[in-house]
Coordinates of C-alpha atoms in Angstrom, one line a residue:
X1 CA 92.9 100.9 134.9
X2 CA 93.1 97.4 136.1
X3 CA 96.5 96.0 137.1
X4 CA 96.7 93.5 134.3
X5 CA 96.0 96.3 131.7
X6 CA 98.8 98.4 133.3
X7 CA 101.2 95.5 133.4
X8 CA 100.6 94.5 129.8
X9 CA 100.7 98.1 128.6
X10 CA 104.0 98.6 130.3
X11 CA 105.5 95.4 128.8
X12 CA 104.3 96.6 125.3
X13 CA 105.8 100.0 126.0
X14 CA 109.1 98.2 126.5
X15 CA 108.7 96.6 123.1
X16 CA 107.7 99.9 121.6
X17 CA 110.8 101.6 123.0
X18 CA 112.8 98.7 121.5
X19 CA 111.0 99.3 118.1
X20 CA 112.2 102.9 118.3
X21 CA 115.7 102.4 119.6
X22 CA 116.8 99.6 117.3
X23 CA 115.9 101.3 114.0
X24 CA 117.3 104.6 115.3
X25 CA 120.5 102.8 116.0
X26 CA 120.8 101.3 112.5
X27 CA 119.1 104.1 110.5
X28 CA 121.9 106.7 110.9
X29 CA 124.5 104.0 110.4
X30 CA 122.9 102.7 107.2
X31 CA 122.3 106.2 105.7
X32 CA 126.0 106.8 106.2
X33 CA 127.5 103.6 105.0
X34 CA 125.1 103.1 102.1
X35 CA 124.6 105.4 99.2
X36 CA 121.3 107.3 99.0
X37 CA 120.3 105.1 96.1
X38 CA 121.1 101.8 98.0
X39 CA 119.2 103.1 101.0
X40 CA 116.3 103.8 98.6
X41 CA 116.4 100.1 97.6
X42 CA 116.3 99.0 101.3
X43 CA 113.3 101.3 101.9
X44 CA 111.5 100.2 98.8
X45 CA 111.8 96.5 99.5
X46 CA 110.8 97.1 103.1
X47 CA 107.6 98.8 101.7
X48 CA 106.9 95.7 99.6
X49 CA 107.4 93.4 102.6
X50 CA 104.8 95.4 104.5
X51 CA 102.3 94.2 102.0
X52 CA 103.6 90.6 102.2
X53 CA 103.5 90.8 106.0
X54 CA 99.9 92.1 105.8
X55 CA 98.8 89.1 103.8
X56 CA 100.5 86.7 106.1
X57 CA 99.1 88.4 109.2
X58 CA 95.6 88.7 107.6
X59 CA 94.1 90.4 110.6
X60 CA 94.9 87.5 112.9
X61 CA 96.6 89.9 115.4
X62 CA 93.0 91.0 116.2
X63 CA 90.7 88.2 115.2
X64 CA 93.2 85.6 116.6
X65 CA 93.6 87.5 119.9
X66 CA 89.8 87.5 120.2
X67 CA 89.6 83.8 119.5
X68 CA 92.3 83.0 122.1
X69 CA 90.5 85.2 124.7
X70 CA 87.3 83.4 124.2
X71 CA 88.9 79.9 124.3
X72 CA 91.3 80.7 127.2
X73 CA 89.4 78.6 129.8
X74 CA 89.2 75.5 127.5
X75 CA 92.7 74.1 127.0
X76 CA 91.8 71.7 124.2
X77 CA 90.0 74.3 122.3
X78 CA 92.9 76.7 122.8
X79 CA 95.3 74.2 121.2
X80 CA 93.0 73.8 118.2
X81 CA 92.7 77.6 117.8
X82 CA 96.5 77.9 117.7
X83 CA 96.8 75.1 115.2
X84 CA 94.0 76.3 112.9
X85 CA 95.4 79.9 112.8
X86 CA 98.9 78.5 112.2
X87 CA 97.7 76.4 109.2
X88 CA 95.8 79.4 107.8
X89 CA 98.9 81.6 108.0
X90 CA 101.1 79.0 106.3
X91 CA 98.7 78.9 103.4
X92 CA 98.8 82.7 103.4
X93 CA 102.6 82.7 103.3
X94 CA 102.5 80.4 100.3
X95 CA 100.1 82.8 98.5
X96 CA 102.2 85.8 99.4
X97 CA 105.3 84.2 98.0
X98 CA 103.6 83.5 94.7
X99 CA 102.4 87.2 94.6
X100 CA 106.0 88.3 95.3
X101 CA 107.4 86.3 92.4
X102 CA 104.8 88.1 90.2
X103 CA 105.9 91.5 91.5
X104 CA 109.6 90.7 90.9
X105 CA 108.7 89.8 87.3
X106 CA 107.0 93.2 86.6
X107 CA 108.9 95.7 88.9
X108 CA 112.4 96.6 87.6
X109 CA 113.7 97.6 91.0
X110 CA 112.8 94.3 92.5
X111 CA 114.0 92.3 89.5
X112 CA 117.4 94.1 89.8
X113 CA 117.6 93.2 93.5
X114 CA 116.0 89.7 93.4
X115 CA 118.4 88.2 96.0
X116 CA 117.8 91.0 98.4
X117 CA 114.0 90.7 97.9
X118 CA 113.8 87.0 98.4
X119 CA 116.0 87.2 101.6
X120 CA 113.7 89.9 102.9
X121 CA 110.7 87.5 102.5
X122 CA 112.3 84.9 104.8
X123 CA 111.6 87.2 107.8
X124 CA 108.0 87.5 106.7
X125 CA 107.6 83.7 106.5
X126 CA 109.2 83.2 109.9
X127 CA 106.7 85.6 111.4
X128 CA 104.1 82.8 110.9
X129 CA 105.7 81.0 113.9
X130 CA 105.8 83.9 116.4
X131 CA 102.2 83.4 117.7
X132 CA 101.8 87.0 118.9
X133 CA 98.1 86.7 118.9
X134 CA 98.3 83.8 121.3
X135 CA 100.4 85.6 123.9
X136 CA 98.2 88.7 123.5
X137 CA 95.1 86.6 124.1
X138 CA 96.4 85.0 127.3
X139 CA 97.7 88.5 128.3
X140 CA 101.3 87.6 128.6
X141 CA 102.8 90.5 126.7
X142 CA 106.2 90.0 128.2
X143 CA 106.8 87.0 125.9
X144 CA 106.1 89.2 122.9
X145 CA 108.4 91.9 124.2
X146 CA 111.3 89.6 125.1
X147 CA 111.3 87.8 121.8
X148 CA 111.2 91.1 119.9
X149 CA 114.1 92.5 121.8
X150 CA 116.1 89.3 121.1
X151 CA 115.1 89.3 117.4
X152 CA 115.9 93.0 116.8
X153 CA 118.9 93.1 119.1
X154 CA 120.7 90.3 117.3
X155 CA 119.9 91.8 113.8
X156 CA 121.0 95.3 115.0
X157 CA 124.3 94.1 116.6
X158 CA 125.3 92.1 113.6
X159 CA 124.4 94.9 111.2
X160 CA 127.3 97.0 112.6
X161 CA 129.6 94.0 112.3
X162 CA 128.8 92.9 108.7
X163 CA 127.4 96.0 106.8
X164 CA 130.0 98.5 105.8
X165 CA 129.2 99.6 102.2
X166 CA 126.9 99.0 99.3
X167 CA 128.5 95.6 98.6
X168 CA 127.3 94.3 101.9
X169 CA 123.6 95.2 101.3
X170 CA 122.5 91.5 101.3
X171 CA 123.5 91.2 104.9
X172 CA 120.6 93.6 105.9
X173 CA 117.8 91.1 105.1
X174 CA 119.9 88.1 106.0
X175 CA 120.6 89.3 109.5
X176 CA 116.9 90.1 110.0
X177 CA 116.1 86.5 109.1
X178 CA 118.7 85.3 111.6
X179 CA 117.2 87.4 114.4
X180 CA 113.7 86.1 113.5
X181 CA 114.8 82.5 113.6
X182 CA 116.2 83.0 117.2
X183 CA 112.9 84.6 118.2
X184 CA 110.9 81.6 116.8
X185 CA 113.0 79.2 118.9
X186 CA 112.3 81.3 122.0
X187 CA 108.6 81.4 121.3
X188 CA 108.4 77.6 121.0
X189 CA 110.1 77.3 124.4
X190 CA 107.4 79.6 125.8
X191 CA 104.7 77.5 124.1
X192 CA 106.1 74.4 125.8
X193 CA 106.0 76.2 129.2
X194 CA 102.3 76.9 128.6
X195 CA 101.8 73.2 127.8
X196 CA 100.5 74.1 124.3
X197 CA 100.5 71.2 121.9
X198 CA 99.4 72.4 118.5
X199 CA 96.4 70.5 117.0
X200 CA 95.0 71.0 113.5
X201 CA 91.3 70.6 112.8
X202 CA 91.9 70.6 109.0
X203 CA 92.1 72.8 106.0
X204 CA 88.3 73.5 106.1
X205 CA 88.6 75.0 109.6
X206 CA 91.6 77.0 108.6
X207 CA 89.6 78.4 105.6
X208 CA 86.8 79.3 107.9
X209 CA 89.4 81.2 110.1
X210 CA 90.5 83.1 107.0
X211 CA 86.9 84.1 106.1
X212 CA 86.2 85.3 109.7
X213 CA 89.4 87.3 109.7
X214 CA 88.9 88.9 106.3
X215 CA 87.2 92.0 107.7
X216 CA 90.2 92.7 109.8
X217 CA 92.5 92.1 106.9
X218 CA 90.5 94.4 104.7
X219 CA 90.9 97.1 107.3
X220 CA 94.6 96.6 107.7
X221 CA 95.1 96.5 103.9
X222 CA 93.3 99.8 103.5
X223 CA 95.5 101.2 106.3
X224 CA 98.6 100.3 104.3
X225 CA 97.5 102.7 101.6
X226 CA 98.6 105.4 104.1
X227 CA 102.2 104.1 104.2
X228 CA 103.6 101.5 101.9
X229 CA 101.5 102.6 98.9
X230 CA 103.0 106.1 99.1
X231 CA 106.5 104.7 99.1
X232 CA 105.8 102.4 96.2
X233 CA 104.4 105.2 94.1
X234 CA 107.2 107.6 95.1
X235 CA 109.7 105.0 93.9
X236 CA 107.8 104.6 90.7
X237 CA 107.5 108.3 89.8
X238 CA 110.3 110.1 91.6
X239 CA 114.0 109.7 92.0
X240 CA 115.5 107.2 94.6
X241 CA 116.6 110.2 96.7
X242 CA 113.0 111.2 97.2
X243 CA 112.2 107.6 98.4
X244 CA 115.1 108.0 100.9
X245 CA 113.9 111.4 102.2
X246 CA 110.3 110.1 102.5
X247 CA 111.3 106.9 104.2
X248 CA 113.5 108.7 106.8
X249 CA 110.7 111.1 107.6
X250 CA 108.1 108.4 107.9
X251 CA 110.5 106.3 110.1
X252 CA 110.6 109.2 112.5
X253 CA 106.8 109.7 112.4
X254 CA 106.4 105.9 112.8
X255 CA 108.8 105.9 115.8
X256 CA 106.5 108.3 117.6
X257 CA 103.4 106.3 116.5
X258 CA 105.0 103.2 117.9
X259 CA 104.5 104.7 121.3
X260 CA 100.7 104.6 120.7
X261 CA 100.6 100.8 120.0
X262 CA 101.1 99.6 123.6
X263 CA 98.1 101.6 124.7
X264 CA 95.8 100.2 122.1
X265 CA 97.2 96.6 122.4
X266 CA 97.1 96.8 126.2
X267 CA 93.5 97.9 126.4
X268 CA 92.1 95.7 123.6
X269 CA 91.6 92.5 125.7
X270 CA 90.2 94.6 128.6
X271 CA 87.7 96.4 126.3
X272 CA 86.5 93.1 124.9
X273 CA 85.5 92.2 128.4
X274 CA 84.3 95.5 129.8
X275 CA 83.2 97.7 126.8
X276 CA 83.6 100.7 129.0
X277 CA 83.3 104.2 127.3
X278 CA 84.4 105.9 130.5
X279 CA 87.6 104.0 130.2
X280 CA 88.2 105.3 126.7
X281 CA 87.3 108.9 127.6
X282 CA 89.7 108.9 130.5
X283 CA 92.4 107.4 128.3
X284 CA 92.0 110.2 125.7
X285 CA 91.9 112.9 128.4
X286 CA 95.2 111.7 129.9
X287 CA 97.1 111.2 126.6
X288 CA 96.0 113.9 124.2
X289 CA 97.8 116.7 126.0
X290 CA 101.0 114.6 125.8
X291 CA 100.4 114.0 122.1
X292 CA 100.0 117.8 121.5
X293 CA 103.1 118.6 123.4
X294 CA 105.1 115.9 121.7
X295 CA 104.0 117.1 118.3
X296 CA 105.1 120.7 119.1
X297 CA 108.4 119.3 120.2
X298 CA 108.8 117.3 117.0
X299 CA 108.3 120.5 114.9
X300 CA 110.9 122.4 116.9
X301 CA 113.6 119.8 116.8
X302 CA 112.9 118.5 113.2
X303 CA 116.2 119.6 111.5
X304 CA 118.3 118.4 114.4
X305 CA 116.5 115.0 114.5
X306 CA 117.0 114.6 110.8
X307 CA 120.7 115.5 111.0
X308 CA 121.3 113.0 113.8
X309 CA 119.3 110.2 112.3
X310 CA 120.1 110.6 108.6
X311 CA 123.1 112.8 108.4
X312 CA 123.6 116.3 106.9
X313 CA 122.2 115.3 103.5
X314 CA 118.8 114.6 105.1
X315 CA 118.3 118.0 106.7
X316 CA 116.8 119.1 103.3
X317 CA 113.7 117.0 104.4
X318 CA 112.9 119.3 107.3
X319 CA 109.9 120.9 105.7
X320 CA 108.6 117.5 104.7
X321 CA 108.9 116.1 108.2
X322 CA 107.1 119.2 109.7
X323 CA 104.3 118.8 107.1
X324 CA 103.7 115.2 108.4
X325 CA 103.5 116.1 112.1
X326 CA 99.6 116.5 112.1
X327 CA 99.5 112.8 111.4
X328 CA 100.7 112.3 115.0
X329 CA 97.9 114.4 116.4
X330 CA 95.1 112.7 114.4
X331 CA 96.3 109.1 114.5
X332 CA 96.2 108.6 118.3
X333 CA 92.5 109.1 118.8
X334 CA 91.9 107.4 115.4
X335 CA 93.7 104.3 116.6
X336 CA 92.1 104.3 120.0
X337 CA 88.6 104.7 118.6
X338 CA 89.2 101.9 116.1
X339 CA 89.7 98.3 117.1
X340 CA 90.1 98.8 120.9
X341 CA 86.7 100.7 121.0
X342 CA 84.5 99.9 118.1
X343 CA 86.1 96.5 117.7
X344 CA 85.3 95.7 121.3
X345 CA 81.6 96.3 120.4
X346 CA 81.8 93.8 117.6
X347 CA 81.7 96.7 115.1
X348 CA 84.5 95.3 112.9
X349 CA 82.6 96.2 109.8
X350 CA 82.4 99.8 110.9
X351 CA 86.1 100.0 111.7
X352 CA 86.8 98.5 108.2
X353 CA 84.5 101.0 106.6
X354 CA 86.3 104.0 108.2
X355 CA 89.6 102.6 107.1
X356 CA 88.5 101.9 103.6
X357 CA 86.9 105.4 103.3
X358 CA 90.2 107.0 104.4
X359 CA 92.2 104.8 102.0
X360 CA 89.9 105.8 99.1
X361 CA 90.5 109.4 100.0
X362 CA 94.3 108.7 100.0
X363 CA 94.4 106.8 96.8
X364 CA 92.1 109.3 95.0
X365 CA 94.4 112.2 96.2
X366 CA 97.5 110.3 94.8
X367 CA 95.8 109.7 91.5
X368 CA 94.8 113.4 91.4
X369 CA 98.3 114.5 92.1
X370 CA 99.7 112.3 89.3
X371 CA 97.0 113.5 86.8
X372 CA 97.6 117.2 87.5
X373 CA 101.4 117.0 87.6
X374 CA 101.6 117.9 91.3
X375 CA 103.0 114.5 92.5
X376 CA 105.6 115.7 95.0
X377 CA 106.5 114.5 98.4
X378 CA 105.2 117.7 100.0
X379 CA 101.7 117.3 98.4
X380 CA 101.7 113.7 99.4
X381 CA 102.4 114.6 103.0
X382 CA 99.6 117.2 103.0
X383 CA 97.0 114.6 101.8
X384 CA 98.5 112.0 104.2
X385 CA 97.4 114.4 107.0
X386 CA 94.0 114.9 105.5
X387 CA 93.3 111.1 105.3
X388 CA 94.4 110.6 108.9
X389 CA 91.8 113.3 109.9
X390 CA 89.1 111.6 107.9
X391 CA 89.9 108.3 109.7
X392 CA 89.7 109.9 113.1
X393 CA 86.5 111.8 112.4
X394 CA 84.7 108.9 110.8
X395 CA 85.5 106.6 113.8
X396 CA 84.5 109.3 116.2
X397 CA 81.1 109.5 114.4
X398 CA 80.5 105.8 114.7
X399 CA 81.4 105.9 118.4
X400 CA 78.8 108.6 118.9
X401 CA 76.2 106.6 116.8
X402 CA 76.7 103.4 119.0
X403 CA 77.3 105.2 122.3
X404 CA 74.4 103.4 124.0
X405 CA 76.0 100.0 123.4
X406 CA 78.9 100.9 125.7
X407 CA 78.8 100.0 129.4

């Protein structure tokens, strides 16, 4: 690995550790001070906001990073790239807000918690001004890490101060918004240091950016079927307690998967430049034994982890958590073979196809479970593992198909 890849990966690991630590600090606290039903509301709105965030991001974390990498040596072009993507994301935020109002109108749980839902959207809107794609493109991951630590650190600390029972539930999204606002201020300070003055080419250019990024958005939207859609349907068909159990288990699974992100984010800019298959093989040979060992450890400590994180009432979800562990094994190679590998070969369409294929399998399995009366969290977990395997296998097939295009 080159030194800049190692440096950026280590900085992103710092952020990933923060992504694990902060939720694991607040999760056991919230599951204890809030009722299971109220924590179910928190989890449900969070799942809805995943869709809102997906619309606002619109794949720019990948397409935007690529645009910044290509414009890095032309300062004037770089400033226009930042401005055009910013305008595109503001338009997306407006569209997402309209969509959210529609969801509030038709979903009883959101309508009953309209204040909480609208406050949660503030954080999504503020993410427009974080410019992560810019700092990834110029390979200064430390900026992303430091602003994330500041954002989540503030929200986490204030949660312990202000949230003590169900009547304080509105503080949860409000404090997230406060932390995000501080992060935005820090990011603009960094932009000034980089001598970046945002320039807009116009709405037509922003629209072109949206069209170019659509393939990335489609892939990410399909990916969300693995997570947020499950939570939304569980909330629609099963009791709020099941939403809480599923959410706690998925947070633990997600905490482990968060450790994968710095690797993929760190190698993506390098793979755009080198397109080295040897690099990817060496990466998998190093990390897959660690993934297997970590998965075995997760199975062994499952009841203790659930008790520590959620409290005694969440130990009942031990079997559910263990059923989800194969997701950890299949997802690492699936992620690595996706955008960092096929994406670096300009095979965005193929990455999207694999994600959509897996999403179709996932959605079809959910519909089958509903139709046959087997819609339980355990069956959902089993099919969640199946779809992750489909994603890994289909991306592996495309890598084999285009193997001669690697350097």
